[in-house]
Structures are given as structure tokens and as C-alpha cells.
mmCIF file of N, CA and C in Angstrom:
data_model
loop_
_atom_site.group_PDB
_atom_site.id
_atom_site.type_symbol
_atom_site.label_atom_id
_atom_site.label_comp_id
_atom_site.label_asym_id
_atom_site.label_seq_id
_atom_site.Cartn_x
_atom_site.Cartn_y
_atom_site.Cartn_z
ATOM 1 N N MET L 4 19.106 0.945 105.849
ATOM 2 C CA MET L 4 18.429 1.140 104.579
ATOM 3 C C MET L 4 19.430 1.459 103.481
ATOM 4 N N LEU L 5 20.394 2.325 103.764
ATOM 5 C CA LEU L 5 21.391 2.677 102.756
ATOM 6 C C LEU L 5 22.209 1.464 102.330
ATOM 7 N N GLU L 6 22.501 0.577 103.274
ATOM 8 C CA GLU L 6 23.244 -0.637 102.930
ATOM 9 C C GLU L 6 22.425 -1.520 101.990
ATOM 10 N N VAL L 7 21.140 -1.640 102.255
ATOM 11 C CA VAL L 7 20.269 -2.447 101.401
ATOM 12 C C VAL L 7 20.218 -1.850 100.002
ATOM 13 N N MET L 8 20.053 -0.534 99.908
ATOM 14 C CA MET L 8 20.035 0.122 98.602
ATOM 15 C C MET L 8 21.360 -0.071 97.883
ATOM 16 N N GLY L 9 22.455 0.005 98.615
ATOM 17 C CA GLY L 9 23.771 -0.197 98.013
ATOM 18 C C GLY L 9 23.925 -1.576 97.418
ATOM 19 N N VAL L 10 23.372 -2.568 98.091
ATOM 20 C CA VAL L 10 23.439 -3.942 97.573
ATOM 21 C C VAL L 10 22.524 -4.105 96.362
ATOM 22 N N LEU L 11 21.307 -3.597 96.466
ATOM 23 C CA LEU L 11 20.345 -3.755 95.378
ATOM 24 C C LEU L 11 20.720 -2.964 94.137
ATOM 25 N N LEU L 12 21.327 -1.809 94.333
ATOM 26 C CA LEU L 12 21.630 -0.921 93.209
ATOM 27 C C LEU L 12 23.110 -0.873 92.876
ATOM 28 N N ALA L 13 23.852 -1.836 93.334
ATOM 29 C CA ALA L 13 25.305 -1.826 93.117
ATOM 30 C C ALA L 13 25.676 -1.795 91.647
ATOM 31 N N ASP L 14 24.869 -2.387 90.799
ATOM 32 C CA ASP L 14 25.166 -2.425 89.367
ATOM 33 C C ASP L 14 24.470 -1.318 88.591
ATOM 34 N N GLU L 15 23.932 -0.345 89.258
ATOM 35 C CA GLU L 15 23.214 0.751 88.611
ATOM 36 C C GLU L 15 24.002 2.047 88.783
ATOM 37 N N PRO L 16 24.967 2.325 87.915
ATOM 38 C CA PRO L 16 25.832 3.491 88.104
ATOM 39 C C PRO L 16 25.134 4.831 87.931
ATOM 40 N N TYR L 17 23.980 4.864 87.258
ATOM 41 C CA TYR L 17 23.334 6.140 86.979
ATOM 42 C C TYR L 17 22.005 6.288 87.707
ATOM 43 N N PHE L 18 21.798 5.526 88.768
ATOM 44 C CA PHE L 18 20.514 5.543 89.462
ATOM 45 C C PHE L 18 20.160 6.938 89.971
ATOM 46 N N ALA L 19 21.109 7.644 90.558
ATOM 47 C CA ALA L 19 20.816 8.968 91.124
ATOM 48 C C ALA L 19 20.340 9.930 90.050
ATOM 49 N N LEU L 20 20.945 9.879 88.889
ATOM 50 C CA LEU L 20 20.534 10.750 87.791
ATOM 51 C C LEU L 20 19.081 10.487 87.419
ATOM 52 N N PHE L 21 18.714 9.219 87.267
ATOM 53 C CA PHE L 21 17.339 8.892 86.915
ATOM 54 C C PHE L 21 16.380 9.214 88.050
ATOM 55 N N ASP L 22 16.799 9.014 89.284
ATOM 56 C CA ASP L 22 15.945 9.286 90.432
ATOM 57 C C ASP L 22 15.562 10.759 90.487
ATOM 58 N N VAL L 23 16.489 11.618 90.144
ATOM 59 C CA VAL L 23 16.231 13.059 90.165
ATOM 60 C C VAL L 23 15.444 13.496 88.937
ATOM 61 N N ALA L 24 15.789 12.967 87.777
ATOM 62 C CA ALA L 24 15.195 13.433 86.526
ATOM 63 C C ALA L 24 13.848 12.786 86.207
ATOM 64 N N GLN L 25 13.595 11.578 86.675
ATOM 65 C CA GLN L 25 12.412 10.831 86.244
ATOM 66 C C GLN L 25 11.084 11.532 86.515
ATOM 67 N N PRO L 26 10.854 12.162 87.672
ATOM 68 C CA PRO L 26 9.564 12.834 87.872
ATOM 69 C C PRO L 26 9.303 13.934 86.836
ATOM 70 N N LEU L 27 10.327 14.691 86.478
ATOM 71 C CA LEU L 27 10.161 15.732 85.464
ATOM 72 C C LEU L 27 9.921 15.110 84.094
ATOM 73 N N ILE L 28 10.655 14.062 83.782
ATOM 74 C CA ILE L 28 10.463 13.379 82.502
ATOM 75 C C ILE L 28 9.034 12.857 82.396
ATOM 76 N N ASP L 29 8.526 12.249 83.450
ATOM 77 C CA ASP L 29 7.158 11.720 83.446
ATOM 78 C C ASP L 29 6.139 12.829 83.225
ATOM 79 N N LEU L 30 6.320 13.956 83.890
ATOM 80 C CA LEU L 30 5.402 15.083 83.754
ATOM 81 C C LEU L 30 5.382 15.611 82.326
ATOM 82 N N ILE L 31 6.548 15.829 81.773
ATOM 83 C CA ILE L 31 6.635 16.353 80.410
ATOM 84 C C ILE L 31 6.112 15.328 79.408
ATOM 85 N N GLU L 32 6.438 14.068 79.617
ATOM 86 C CA GLU L 32 5.970 13.030 78.697
ATOM 87 C C GLU L 32 4.453 12.936 78.695
ATOM 88 N N ARG L 33 3.827 12.997 79.865
ATOM 89 C CA ARG L 33 2.357 12.955 79.928
ATOM 90 C C ARG L 33 1.758 14.111 79.140
ATOM 91 N N HIS L 34 2.392 15.266 79.213
ATOM 92 C CA HIS L 34 1.888 16.434 78.497
ATOM 93 C C HIS L 34 1.963 16.225 76.985
ATOM 94 N N PHE L 35 3.060 15.656 76.514
ATOM 95 C CA PHE L 35 3.276 15.546 75.079
ATOM 96 C C PHE L 35 2.775 14.245 74.453
ATOM 97 N N LEU L 36 2.384 13.259 75.238
ATOM 98 C CA LEU L 36 1.958 11.976 74.676
ATOM 99 C C LEU L 36 0.777 12.117 73.725
ATOM 100 N N SER L 37 -0.136 13.007 74.042
ATOM 101 C CA SER L 37 -1.347 13.125 73.237
ATOM 102 C C SER L 37 -1.284 14.287 72.245
ATOM 103 N N THR L 38 -0.094 14.803 71.988
ATOM 104 C CA THR L 38 0.031 15.911 71.044
ATOM 105 C C THR L 38 0.898 15.501 69.868
ATOM 106 N N TYR L 39 0.932 16.355 68.883
ATOM 107 C CA TYR L 39 1.769 16.105 67.709
ATOM 108 C C TYR L 39 3.213 16.530 67.944
ATOM 109 N N ASP L 40 3.518 17.039 69.125
ATOM 110 C CA ASP L 40 4.853 17.550 69.438
ATOM 111 C C ASP L 40 5.744 16.510 70.103
ATOM 112 N N ARG L 41 5.398 15.240 70.008
ATOM 113 C CA ARG L 41 6.185 14.196 70.678
ATOM 114 C C ARG L 41 7.646 14.211 70.246
ATOM 115 N N GLN L 42 7.915 14.387 68.952
ATOM 116 C CA GLN L 42 9.310 14.390 68.501
ATOM 117 C C GLN L 42 10.075 15.550 69.124
ATOM 118 N N PHE L 43 9.415 16.662 69.391
ATOM 119 C CA PHE L 43 10.081 17.791 70.035
ATOM 120 C C PHE L 43 10.391 17.483 71.502
ATOM 121 N N MET L 44 9.495 16.723 72.146
ATOM 122 C CA MET L 44 9.745 16.318 73.528
ATOM 123 C C MET L 44 10.974 15.425 73.595
ATOM 124 N N GLU L 45 11.117 14.509 72.640
ATOM 125 C CA GLU L 45 12.276 13.624 72.629
ATOM 126 C C GLU L 45 13.566 14.419 72.435
ATOM 127 N N ILE L 46 13.536 15.404 71.546
ATOM 128 C CA ILE L 46 14.714 16.257 71.330
ATOM 129 C C ILE L 46 15.026 17.049 72.596
ATOM 130 N N PHE L 47 13.984 17.586 73.243
ATOM 131 C CA PHE L 47 14.171 18.346 74.474
ATOM 132 C C PHE L 47 14.817 17.492 75.558
ATOM 133 N N MET L 48 14.337 16.246 75.709
ATOM 134 C CA MET L 48 14.900 15.359 76.725
ATOM 135 C C MET L 48 16.368 15.057 76.440
ATOM 136 N N GLN L 49 16.695 14.845 75.170
ATOM 137 C CA GLN L 49 18.089 14.586 74.816
ATOM 138 C C GLN L 49 18.957 15.790 75.150
ATOM 139 N N LYS L 50 18.466 16.985 74.860
ATOM 140 C CA LYS L 50 19.228 18.208 75.154
ATOM 141 C C LYS L 50 19.348 18.433 76.657
ATOM 142 N N MET L 51 18.280 18.126 77.396
ATOM 143 C CA MET L 51 18.280 18.365 78.832
ATOM 144 C C MET L 51 19.163 17.362 79.573
ATOM 145 N N LEU L 52 19.054 16.082 79.226
ATOM 146 C CA LEU L 52 19.786 15.045 79.946
ATOM 147 C C LEU L 52 21.153 14.740 79.346
ATOM 148 N N GLY L 53 21.364 15.109 78.095
ATOM 149 C CA GLY L 53 22.628 14.808 77.426
ATOM 150 C C GLY L 53 23.858 15.289 78.170
ATOM 151 N N PRO L 54 23.903 16.554 78.614
ATOM 152 C CA PRO L 54 25.089 17.032 79.331
ATOM 153 C C PRO L 54 25.372 16.252 80.617
ATOM 154 N N ALA L 55 24.320 15.862 81.333
ATOM 155 C CA ALA L 55 24.528 15.083 82.562
ATOM 156 C C ALA L 55 25.106 13.714 82.227
ATOM 157 N N PHE L 56 24.591 13.088 81.182
ATOM 158 C CA PHE L 56 25.132 11.796 80.762
ATOM 159 C C PHE L 56 26.579 11.934 80.317
ATOM 160 N N ASP L 57 26.876 13.010 79.585
ATOM 161 C CA ASP L 57 28.252 13.236 79.125
ATOM 162 C C ASP L 57 29.213 13.367 80.301
ATOM 163 N N LYS L 58 28.808 14.123 81.321
ATOM 164 C CA LYS L 58 29.669 14.307 82.494
ATOM 165 C C LYS L 58 29.908 12.997 83.234
ATOM 166 N N LEU L 59 28.924 12.119 83.201
ATOM 167 C CA LEU L 59 29.060 10.824 83.864
ATOM 168 C C LEU L 59 29.788 9.804 82.995
ATOM 169 N N GLY L 60 30.026 10.171 81.746
ATOM 170 C CA GLY L 60 30.679 9.237 80.839
ATOM 171 C C GLY L 60 29.739 8.169 80.318
ATOM 172 N N ALA L 61 28.444 8.419 80.412
ATOM 173 C CA ALA L 61 27.457 7.435 79.959
ATOM 174 C C ALA L 61 27.295 7.514 78.450
ATOM 175 N N LYS L 62 27.008 6.397 77.855
ATOM 176 C CA LYS L 62 26.751 6.321 76.421
ATOM 177 C C LYS L 62 25.280 5.986 76.217
ATOM 178 N N VAL L 63 24.582 6.812 75.470
ATOM 179 C CA VAL L 63 23.176 6.569 75.186
ATOM 180 C C VAL L 63 23.095 5.695 73.944
ATOM 181 N N THR L 64 22.612 4.481 74.127
ATOM 182 C CA THR L 64 22.533 3.527 73.023
ATOM 183 C C THR L 64 21.103 3.214 72.625
ATOM 184 N N GLY L 65 20.153 3.557 73.481
ATOM 185 C CA GLY L 65 18.768 3.199 73.229
ATOM 186 C C GLY L 65 18.403 1.827 73.777
ATOM 187 N N ASP L 66 19.377 1.102 74.278
ATOM 188 C CA ASP L 66 19.143 -0.216 74.872
ATOM 189 C C ASP L 66 18.975 -0.030 76.376
ATOM 190 N N TRP L 67 17.721 -0.020 76.838
ATOM 191 C CA TRP L 67 17.448 0.279 78.244
ATOM 192 C C TRP L 67 17.923 -0.820 79.177
ATOM 193 N N ASN L 68 18.223 -1.994 78.655
ATOM 194 C CA ASN L 68 18.758 -3.056 79.500
ATOM 195 C C ASN L 68 20.211 -2.805 79.860
ATOM 196 N N LYS L 69 20.890 -1.973 79.082
ATOM 197 C CA LYS L 69 22.300 -1.682 79.337
ATOM 198 C C LYS L 69 22.519 -0.299 79.930
ATOM 199 N N GLU L 70 21.562 0.596 79.779
ATOM 200 C CA GLU L 70 21.737 1.971 80.260
ATOM 201 C C GLU L 70 21.169 2.147 81.645
#
């Protein structure tokens, strides 16, 4: 199984980061989607995930096809 994942995700350098963070992001996003605090949720996510991206050397461009 690990070999298959390695082949399928070989071009995904940040998969582990998203795998760990995505459930929390989904939970928080569901909470804020129907409120007026959406812009605060976006700022919170940037503050929460920014340091991890910085340590990995990732650049946040907003282009999800490249990130």
C-alpha cells in the first residue's frame, strides 16, 4: 500500500500537511460558512497553517493547481 501511495503521490510534496490539517479546516470552515465571520476564518487559517508552510518552504499563491 505504501508503494502505491508513493507512486500516486510522488508529485505531492505537501500531502502529509494537508492530510493532517484538512479535517480541522473542514470543521472550522463549516462553522464559519454561514456566518459573517468568514474573513476572520480565512485570516485564522493563514495564521495557523502559515508557519508550517514556511518551514516546508512552500509558497502560498492561491493557485490550488500548483500548491
